[in-house]
Every structure is written in C-alpha cells, then in structure tokens.
Short mmCIF file of C-alpha atoms in Angstrom, two decimals:
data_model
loop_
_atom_site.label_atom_id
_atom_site.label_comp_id
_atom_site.label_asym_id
_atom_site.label_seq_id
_atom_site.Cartn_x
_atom_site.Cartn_y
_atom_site.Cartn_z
CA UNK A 1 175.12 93.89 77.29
CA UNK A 2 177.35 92.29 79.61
CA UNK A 3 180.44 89.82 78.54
CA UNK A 4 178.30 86.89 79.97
CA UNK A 5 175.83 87.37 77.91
CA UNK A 6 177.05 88.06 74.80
CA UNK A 7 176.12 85.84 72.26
CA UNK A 8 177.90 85.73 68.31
CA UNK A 9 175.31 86.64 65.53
CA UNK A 10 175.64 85.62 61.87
CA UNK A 11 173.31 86.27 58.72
CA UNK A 12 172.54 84.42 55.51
CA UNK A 13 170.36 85.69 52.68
CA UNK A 14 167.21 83.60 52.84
CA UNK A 15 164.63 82.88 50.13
CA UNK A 16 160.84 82.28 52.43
CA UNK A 17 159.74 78.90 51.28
CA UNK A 18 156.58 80.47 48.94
CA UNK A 19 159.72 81.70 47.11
CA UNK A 20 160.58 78.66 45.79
CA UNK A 21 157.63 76.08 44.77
CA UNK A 22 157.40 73.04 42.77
CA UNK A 23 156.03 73.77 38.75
CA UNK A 24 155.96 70.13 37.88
CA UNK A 25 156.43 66.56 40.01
CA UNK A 26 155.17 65.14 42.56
CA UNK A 27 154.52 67.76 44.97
CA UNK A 28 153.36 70.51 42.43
CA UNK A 29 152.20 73.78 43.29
CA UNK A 30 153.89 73.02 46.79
CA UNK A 31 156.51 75.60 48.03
CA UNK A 32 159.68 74.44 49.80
CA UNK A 33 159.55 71.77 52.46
CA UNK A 34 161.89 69.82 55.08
CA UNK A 35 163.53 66.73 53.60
CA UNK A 36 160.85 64.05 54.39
CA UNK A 37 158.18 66.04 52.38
CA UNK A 38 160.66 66.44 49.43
CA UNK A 39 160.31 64.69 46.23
CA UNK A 40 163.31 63.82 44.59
CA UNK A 41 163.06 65.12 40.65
CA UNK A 42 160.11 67.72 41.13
CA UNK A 43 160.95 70.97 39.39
CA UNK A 44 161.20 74.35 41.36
CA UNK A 45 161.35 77.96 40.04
CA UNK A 46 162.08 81.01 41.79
CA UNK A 47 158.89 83.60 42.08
CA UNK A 48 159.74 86.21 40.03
CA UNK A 49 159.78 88.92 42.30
CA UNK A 50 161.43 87.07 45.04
CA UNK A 51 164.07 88.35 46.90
CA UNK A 52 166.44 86.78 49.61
CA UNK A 53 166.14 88.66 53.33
CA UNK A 54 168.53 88.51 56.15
CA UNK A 55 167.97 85.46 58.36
CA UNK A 56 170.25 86.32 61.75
CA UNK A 57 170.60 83.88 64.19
CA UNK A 58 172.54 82.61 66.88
CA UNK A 59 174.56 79.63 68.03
CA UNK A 60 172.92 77.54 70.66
CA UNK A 61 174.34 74.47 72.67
CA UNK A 62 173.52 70.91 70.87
CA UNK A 63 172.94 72.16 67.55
CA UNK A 64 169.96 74.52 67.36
CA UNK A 65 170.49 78.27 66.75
CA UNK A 66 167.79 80.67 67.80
CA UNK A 67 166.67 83.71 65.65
CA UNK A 68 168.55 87.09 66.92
CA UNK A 69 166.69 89.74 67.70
CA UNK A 70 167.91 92.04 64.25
CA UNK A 71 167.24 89.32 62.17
CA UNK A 72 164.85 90.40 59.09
CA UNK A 73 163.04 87.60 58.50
CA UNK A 74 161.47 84.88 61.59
CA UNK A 75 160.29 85.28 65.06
CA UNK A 76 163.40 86.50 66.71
CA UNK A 77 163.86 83.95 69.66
CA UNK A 78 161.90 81.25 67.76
CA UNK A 79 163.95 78.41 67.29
CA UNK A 80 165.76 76.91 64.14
CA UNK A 81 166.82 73.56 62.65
CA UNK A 82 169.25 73.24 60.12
CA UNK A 83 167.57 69.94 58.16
CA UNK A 84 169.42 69.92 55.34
CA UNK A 85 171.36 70.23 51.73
CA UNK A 86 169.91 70.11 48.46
CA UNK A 87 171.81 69.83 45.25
CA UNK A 88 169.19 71.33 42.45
CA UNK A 89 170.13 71.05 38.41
CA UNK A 90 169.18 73.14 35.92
CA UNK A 91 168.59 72.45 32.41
CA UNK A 92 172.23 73.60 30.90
CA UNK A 93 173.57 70.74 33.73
CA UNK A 94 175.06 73.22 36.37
CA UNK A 95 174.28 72.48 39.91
CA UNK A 96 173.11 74.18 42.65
CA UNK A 97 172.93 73.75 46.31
CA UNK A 98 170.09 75.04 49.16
CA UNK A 99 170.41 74.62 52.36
CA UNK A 100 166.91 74.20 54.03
CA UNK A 101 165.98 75.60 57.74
CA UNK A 102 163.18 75.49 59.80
CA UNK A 103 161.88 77.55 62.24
CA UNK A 104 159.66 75.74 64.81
CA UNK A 105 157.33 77.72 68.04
CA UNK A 106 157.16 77.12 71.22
CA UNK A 107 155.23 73.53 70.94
CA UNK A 108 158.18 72.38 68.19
CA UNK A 109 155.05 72.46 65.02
CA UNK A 110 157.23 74.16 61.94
CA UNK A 111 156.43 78.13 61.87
CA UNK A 112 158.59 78.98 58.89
CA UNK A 113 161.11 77.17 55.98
CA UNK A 114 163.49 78.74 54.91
CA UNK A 115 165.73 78.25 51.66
CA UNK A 116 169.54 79.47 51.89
CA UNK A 117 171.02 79.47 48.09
CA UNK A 118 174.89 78.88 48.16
CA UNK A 119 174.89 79.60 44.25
CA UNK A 120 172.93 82.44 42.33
CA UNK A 121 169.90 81.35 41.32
CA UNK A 122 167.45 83.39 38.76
CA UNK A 123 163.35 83.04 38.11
CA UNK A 124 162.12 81.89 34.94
CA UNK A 125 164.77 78.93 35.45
CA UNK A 126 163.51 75.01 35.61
CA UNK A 127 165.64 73.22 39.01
CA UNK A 128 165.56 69.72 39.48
CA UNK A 129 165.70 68.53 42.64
CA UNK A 130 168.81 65.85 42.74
CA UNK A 131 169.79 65.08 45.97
CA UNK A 132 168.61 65.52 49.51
CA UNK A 133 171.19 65.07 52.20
CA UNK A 134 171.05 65.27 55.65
CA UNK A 135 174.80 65.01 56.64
CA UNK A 136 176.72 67.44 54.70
CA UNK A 137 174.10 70.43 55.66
CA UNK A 138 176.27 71.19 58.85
CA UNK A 139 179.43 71.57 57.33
CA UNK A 140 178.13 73.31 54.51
CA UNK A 141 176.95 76.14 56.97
CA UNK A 142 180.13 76.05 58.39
CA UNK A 143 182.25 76.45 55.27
CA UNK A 144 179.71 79.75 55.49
CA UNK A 145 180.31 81.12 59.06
CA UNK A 146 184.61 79.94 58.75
CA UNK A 147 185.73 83.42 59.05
CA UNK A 148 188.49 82.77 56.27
CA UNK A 149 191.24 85.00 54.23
CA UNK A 150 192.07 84.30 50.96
CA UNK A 151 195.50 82.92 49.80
CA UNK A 152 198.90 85.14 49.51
CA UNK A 153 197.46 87.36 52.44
CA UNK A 154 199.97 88.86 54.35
CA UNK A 155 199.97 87.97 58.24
CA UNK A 156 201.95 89.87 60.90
CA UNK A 157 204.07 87.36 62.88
CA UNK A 158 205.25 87.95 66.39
CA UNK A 159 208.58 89.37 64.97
CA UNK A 160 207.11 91.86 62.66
CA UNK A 161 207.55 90.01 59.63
CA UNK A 162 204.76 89.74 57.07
CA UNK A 163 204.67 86.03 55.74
CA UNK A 164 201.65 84.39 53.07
CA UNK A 165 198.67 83.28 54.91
CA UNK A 166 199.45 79.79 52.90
CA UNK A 167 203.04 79.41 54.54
CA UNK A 168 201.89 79.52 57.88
CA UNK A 169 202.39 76.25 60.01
CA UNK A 170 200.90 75.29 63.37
CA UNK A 171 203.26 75.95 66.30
CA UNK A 172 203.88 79.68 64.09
CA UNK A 173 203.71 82.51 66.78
CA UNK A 174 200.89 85.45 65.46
CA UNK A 175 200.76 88.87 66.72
CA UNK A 176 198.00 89.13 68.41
CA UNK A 177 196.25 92.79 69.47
CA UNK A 178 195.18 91.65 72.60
CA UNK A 179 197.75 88.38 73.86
CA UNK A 180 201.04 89.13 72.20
CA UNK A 181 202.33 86.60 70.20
CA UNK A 182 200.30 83.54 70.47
CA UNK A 183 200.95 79.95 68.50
CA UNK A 184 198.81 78.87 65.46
CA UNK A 185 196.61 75.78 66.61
CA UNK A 186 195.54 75.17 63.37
CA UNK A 187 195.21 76.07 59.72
CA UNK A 188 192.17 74.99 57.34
CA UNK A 189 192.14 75.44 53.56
CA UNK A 190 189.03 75.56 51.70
CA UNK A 191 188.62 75.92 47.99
CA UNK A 192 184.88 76.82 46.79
CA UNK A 193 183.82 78.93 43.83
CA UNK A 194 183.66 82.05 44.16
CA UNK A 195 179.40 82.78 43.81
CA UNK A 196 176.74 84.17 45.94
CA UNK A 197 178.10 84.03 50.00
CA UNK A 198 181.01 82.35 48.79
CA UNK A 199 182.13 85.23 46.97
CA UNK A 200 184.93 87.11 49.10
CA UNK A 201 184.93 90.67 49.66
CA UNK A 202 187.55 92.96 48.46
CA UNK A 203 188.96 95.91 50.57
CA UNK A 204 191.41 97.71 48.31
CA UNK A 205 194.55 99.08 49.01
CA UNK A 206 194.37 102.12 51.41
CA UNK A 207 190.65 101.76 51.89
CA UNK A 208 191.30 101.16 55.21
CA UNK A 209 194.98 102.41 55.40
CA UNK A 210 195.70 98.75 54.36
CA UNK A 211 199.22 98.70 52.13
CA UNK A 212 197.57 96.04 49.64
CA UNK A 213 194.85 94.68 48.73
CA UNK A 214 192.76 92.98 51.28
CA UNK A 215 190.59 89.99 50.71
CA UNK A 216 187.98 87.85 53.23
CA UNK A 217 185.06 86.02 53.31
CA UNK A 218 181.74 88.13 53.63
CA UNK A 219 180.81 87.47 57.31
CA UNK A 220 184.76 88.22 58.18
CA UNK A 221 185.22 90.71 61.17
CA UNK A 222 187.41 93.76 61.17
CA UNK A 223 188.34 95.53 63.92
CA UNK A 224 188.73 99.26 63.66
CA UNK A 225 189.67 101.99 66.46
CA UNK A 226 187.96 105.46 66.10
CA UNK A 227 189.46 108.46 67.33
CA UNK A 228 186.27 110.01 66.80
CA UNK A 229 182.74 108.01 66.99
CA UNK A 230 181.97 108.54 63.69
CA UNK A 231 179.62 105.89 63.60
CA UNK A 232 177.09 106.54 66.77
CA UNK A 233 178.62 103.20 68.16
CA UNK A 234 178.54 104.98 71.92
CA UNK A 235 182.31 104.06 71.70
CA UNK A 236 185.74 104.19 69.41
CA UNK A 237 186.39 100.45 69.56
CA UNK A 238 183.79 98.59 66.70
CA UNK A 239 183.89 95.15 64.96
CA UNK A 240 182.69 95.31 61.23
CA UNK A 241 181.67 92.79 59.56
CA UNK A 242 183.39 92.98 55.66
CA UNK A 243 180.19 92.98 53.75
CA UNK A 244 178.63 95.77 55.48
CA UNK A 245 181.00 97.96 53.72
CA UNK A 246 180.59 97.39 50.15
CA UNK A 247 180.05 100.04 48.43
CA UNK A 248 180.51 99.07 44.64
CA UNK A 249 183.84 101.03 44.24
CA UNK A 250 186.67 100.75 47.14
CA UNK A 251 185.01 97.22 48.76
CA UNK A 252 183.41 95.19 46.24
CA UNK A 253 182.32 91.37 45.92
CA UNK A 254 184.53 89.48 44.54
CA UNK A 255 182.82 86.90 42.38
CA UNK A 256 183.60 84.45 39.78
CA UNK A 257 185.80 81.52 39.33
CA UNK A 258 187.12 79.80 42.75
CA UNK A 259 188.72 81.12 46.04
CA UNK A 260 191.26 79.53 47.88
CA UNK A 261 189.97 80.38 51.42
CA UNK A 262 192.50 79.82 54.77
CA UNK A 263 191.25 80.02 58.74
CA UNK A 264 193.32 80.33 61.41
CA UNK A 265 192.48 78.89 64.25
CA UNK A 266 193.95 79.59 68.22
CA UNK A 267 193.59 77.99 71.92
CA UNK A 268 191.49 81.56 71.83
CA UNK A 269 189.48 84.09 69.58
CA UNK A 270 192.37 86.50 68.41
CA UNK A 271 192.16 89.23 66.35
CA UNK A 272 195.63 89.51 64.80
CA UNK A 273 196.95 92.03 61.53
CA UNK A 274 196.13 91.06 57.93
CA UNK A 275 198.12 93.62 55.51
CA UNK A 276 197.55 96.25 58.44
CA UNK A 277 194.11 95.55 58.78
CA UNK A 278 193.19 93.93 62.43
CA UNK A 279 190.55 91.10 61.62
CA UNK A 280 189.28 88.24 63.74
CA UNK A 281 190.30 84.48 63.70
CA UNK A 282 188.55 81.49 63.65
CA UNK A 283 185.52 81.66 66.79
CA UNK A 284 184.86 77.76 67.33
CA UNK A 285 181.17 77.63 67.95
CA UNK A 286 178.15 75.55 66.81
CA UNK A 287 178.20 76.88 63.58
CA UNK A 288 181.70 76.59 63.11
CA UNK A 289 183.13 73.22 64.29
CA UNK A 290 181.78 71.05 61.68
CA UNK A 291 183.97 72.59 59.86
CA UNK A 292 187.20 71.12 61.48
CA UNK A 293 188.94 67.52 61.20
CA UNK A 294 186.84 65.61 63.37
CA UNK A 295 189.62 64.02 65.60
CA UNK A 296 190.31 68.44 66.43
CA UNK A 297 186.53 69.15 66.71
CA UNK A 298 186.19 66.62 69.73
CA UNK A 299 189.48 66.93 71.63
CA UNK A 300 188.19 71.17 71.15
CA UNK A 301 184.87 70.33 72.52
CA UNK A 302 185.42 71.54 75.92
CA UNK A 303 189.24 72.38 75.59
CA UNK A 304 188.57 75.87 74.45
CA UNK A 305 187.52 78.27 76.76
CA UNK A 306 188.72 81.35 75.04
CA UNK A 307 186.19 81.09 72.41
CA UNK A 308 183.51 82.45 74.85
CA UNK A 309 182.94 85.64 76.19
CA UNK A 310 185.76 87.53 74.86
CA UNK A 311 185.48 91.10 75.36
CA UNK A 312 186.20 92.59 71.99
CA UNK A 313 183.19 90.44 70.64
CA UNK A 314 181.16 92.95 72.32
CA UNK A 315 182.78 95.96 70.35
CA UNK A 316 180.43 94.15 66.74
CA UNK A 317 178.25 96.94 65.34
CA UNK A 318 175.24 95.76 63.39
CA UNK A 319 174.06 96.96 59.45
CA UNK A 320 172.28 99.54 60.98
CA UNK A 321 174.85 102.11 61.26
CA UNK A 322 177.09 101.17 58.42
CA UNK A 323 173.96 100.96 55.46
CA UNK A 324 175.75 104.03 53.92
CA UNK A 325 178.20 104.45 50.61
CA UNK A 326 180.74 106.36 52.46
CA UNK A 327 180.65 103.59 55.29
CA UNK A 328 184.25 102.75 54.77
CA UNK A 329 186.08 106.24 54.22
CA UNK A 330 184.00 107.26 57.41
CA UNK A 331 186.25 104.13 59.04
CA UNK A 332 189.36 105.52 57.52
CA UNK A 333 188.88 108.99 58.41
CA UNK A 334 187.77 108.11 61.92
CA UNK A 335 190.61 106.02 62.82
CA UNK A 336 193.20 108.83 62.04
CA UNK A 337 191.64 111.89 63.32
#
C-alpha cells in the first residue's frame, strides 16, 4: 500500500441489532433502531446466544467512517453513521451506555444497525431505555479510539530521564523514535471505569523487555522491531495493537474499578518510549478530535499535517497474524535475536 493511501483502521465489538430487541414497550418484539425509531422506556434483553463481532472501520472526511476491508461484521466499503448514545438501566439501578451505528448502501436506505456496548452487558437481564442523545455519541467514540496510557507511566524525555506520564506539561520535550526530541502540544486526562473497551490492557514487566509494568488502552499501538520476521509481516518493523496480545497470563485486561487514562498529543504522530516500550501518541483524526477542548480541535483542523500519511502507520499488522497465545513472547524473542 503506498503512504498516500494509507488509511488508520480501528475496531469495536459490535452486538447486530437482532441482538438486542425490545421484550416489553412500545416498540416490542422490535430489535435495535436509530434514535428517531427509539422509544424512550421500552425494555431490551440481550439474545442469549449473542455475541459481539469486530466492526472495523475507517475515518472519513466530514464525519462518516467507511467499513475496512478486515472488518467482521458489514459490507466493507459500505458506509457508516455514528447516530448516537444510549444510556440503558437495569433493574439493580446501574447504567449502561450503547452507542448505535448505521450502515447505509449505496442509495443512503439503512443496510445494517449496529449496537456498540461501552459496559458489559449479560442476557436474561431487563434494560430500560433512559436516554437517547445525539451529541455526546462523538465524543464517546473518541474517549474509545484516544490512544491513552494510564497514570504513573514512565515517559522517556529528550534527556533520558523517565518522568510520570501525569507530570508532564505542554512545552515538555519527548523522545521521539523518529524526530528527536519534540515538544508536548497537549495533554488530556480521562477518568472512566475500567469495563468492557474501557478496560486497559496490561503488559507485565519483561513481557516485552519492558522494566515495569506497562499499561494502555486496548486499541493502543506498540511498535516493535524484529530481528527476525517472526510474524510473516514481509518485514521486521510492525505496529501492534495492545489487545491483540492478550493472552490471559503475561498481557491481560485489566478490568474493574476506574482508570485514570492520559494522551499525549504532538504538532505530529510520534511514537515515543513508555517504560522501554515504543508506543504511538495521540493520531488526530475523525474519530479522535471530539475528543479535544474545542477551542484546540478547530485551531488543529487544518494545522496538523503530520497526522497524515506517516510512514510507520504503514508498519500496523492486523489480528490475523497475532491470534496466537505465544503472540507476545514471539515479539520478545524476535526483537532480540
């Protein structure tokens, strides 16, 4: 593929709307709609057998994204419309929130709905729909796609010094693997609990001849250089994404209570050294820039060039050839050989 036409893929476990249908309200026996066919208080239950698939897609200009090509669920090229956020309740009072898509062909007449859990949700359970709301769906997705690190990470500053993600300050100089030092534009602090694809992934020390304990958010990028081609990548330079390594025992998900998440943000896409590990920055996209202070996202909007077409984004290997146990001591053993 060349650099120009390289375009950034992300995934979200997605529920098909027959998943997910109304036992009692208004629209009963229904399965999950877009927000003007939605009845607030109907009741939904999971199918029991239901299980969330991999919905890739990627960023387009004004909005949309557009179904990638590896994605496991949709018409890849077939367009997609984030339309909302719903907040469901269940009957203990806990909340839960969906984010709806839809997937539209050629003429724009919906071809698919799609429901994206942000919390765990379980069949046999009664969810009342509370709220439908059209303007936090966008930054809710990008809370998602924030490539983030978790608080008391160590960072690798242009003089060598480690230093706590959370003491960081804009105008900081980075190491960067590919531009040297380069200053911090901005730092963003979320804090979400810690469930479903908010639940950050944890690469323990040595796993990936990391000193300590490394911990990001699922979709998070790690760069890795193999001496050997251990994975079949056709070359030794590869981007991982962090949740394609899990394996139960040396990278796990890290779930339960909340997570302190921090991006870093620079005039470009960096990847710079988290306790020894390299791993991406914040890529402003689409997706993404919701997700910023709105005064940043528009004097960004055309200001940042370097968020395009870098050419490490082309080194990202897909699920494909990392859906194996020994994923990550392959990684380790390939970078050192």
């Amino acid at each position: 593929m060349t650099e120009s036409g390289f375009k950034s893929t992300f995934s979200l476990p997605a529920l098909r709307s027959d998943a997910l249908s109304v036992t009692n309200g208004a629209n009963l026996g229904d399965p999950l709609s877009f927000a003007e066919e939605l009845v607030p208080d109907d009741i939904y239950q999971i199918a029991p057998n239901a299980k969330p698939t991999r919905l890739s897609l990627m960023a387009e200009p004004g909005g949309a994204f557009r179904i990638a090509p590896t994605t496991a669920a949709g018409l890849p090229g077939a367009t997609v419309h984030l339309d909302c956020c719903l907040t469901l309740m269940s009957p203990d009072g806990q909340t839960t929130e969906l984010l709806v898509m839809v997937e539209v062909d050629e003429n724009g007449d919906v071809s698919g709905i799609y429901g994206l859990p942000l919390d765990q949700m379980a069949p046999k359970v009664d969810y009342a729909l509370v709220t439908i709301d059209r303007d936090s769906a966008r930054e809710k997705l990008a809370q998602i796609a924030c490539v983030s690190f978790t608080a008391d990470t160590q960072i690798t500053m242009a003089s060598g010094q480690q230093r706590p993600i959370q003491d960081l300050q804009v105008g900081d100089k980075v190491l960067t693997r590919d531009d040297g030092p380069q200053e911090v534009r901005w730092i963003g602090r979320t804090t979400v609990r810690a469930v479903g694809e908010f639940a950050p992934i944890l690469i323990k020390a040595g796993t990936l001849h990391n000193d300590h304990d490394l911990a990001v958010s699922p979709e998070h990028r790690l760069f890795i250089y193999q001496r050997s081609d251990a994975l079949g990548a056709g070359r030794s330079e590869v981007l991982v994404r962090a949740r394609h390594l899990v394996n139960g025992a040396t990278v796990t998900r890290k779930a339960g209570g909340f997570v302190d998440y921090y991006q870093i943000l620079f005039d470009s896409h960096q990847i710079i050294y988290a306790e020894g590990i390299a791993a991406e920055t914040l890529l402003v996209d689409t997706r993404t820039r919701p997700a910023l202070p709105q005064d940043l996202a528009e004097k960004l909007s055309a200001a940042l060039p370097g968020h395009e077409n870098r050419p490490h984004m082309q080194f990202e290997v897909g699920e494909g050839l990392l859906d194996r146990p020994d994923a990550a001591d392959l990684l380790r053993r390939a970078s050192t050989r």
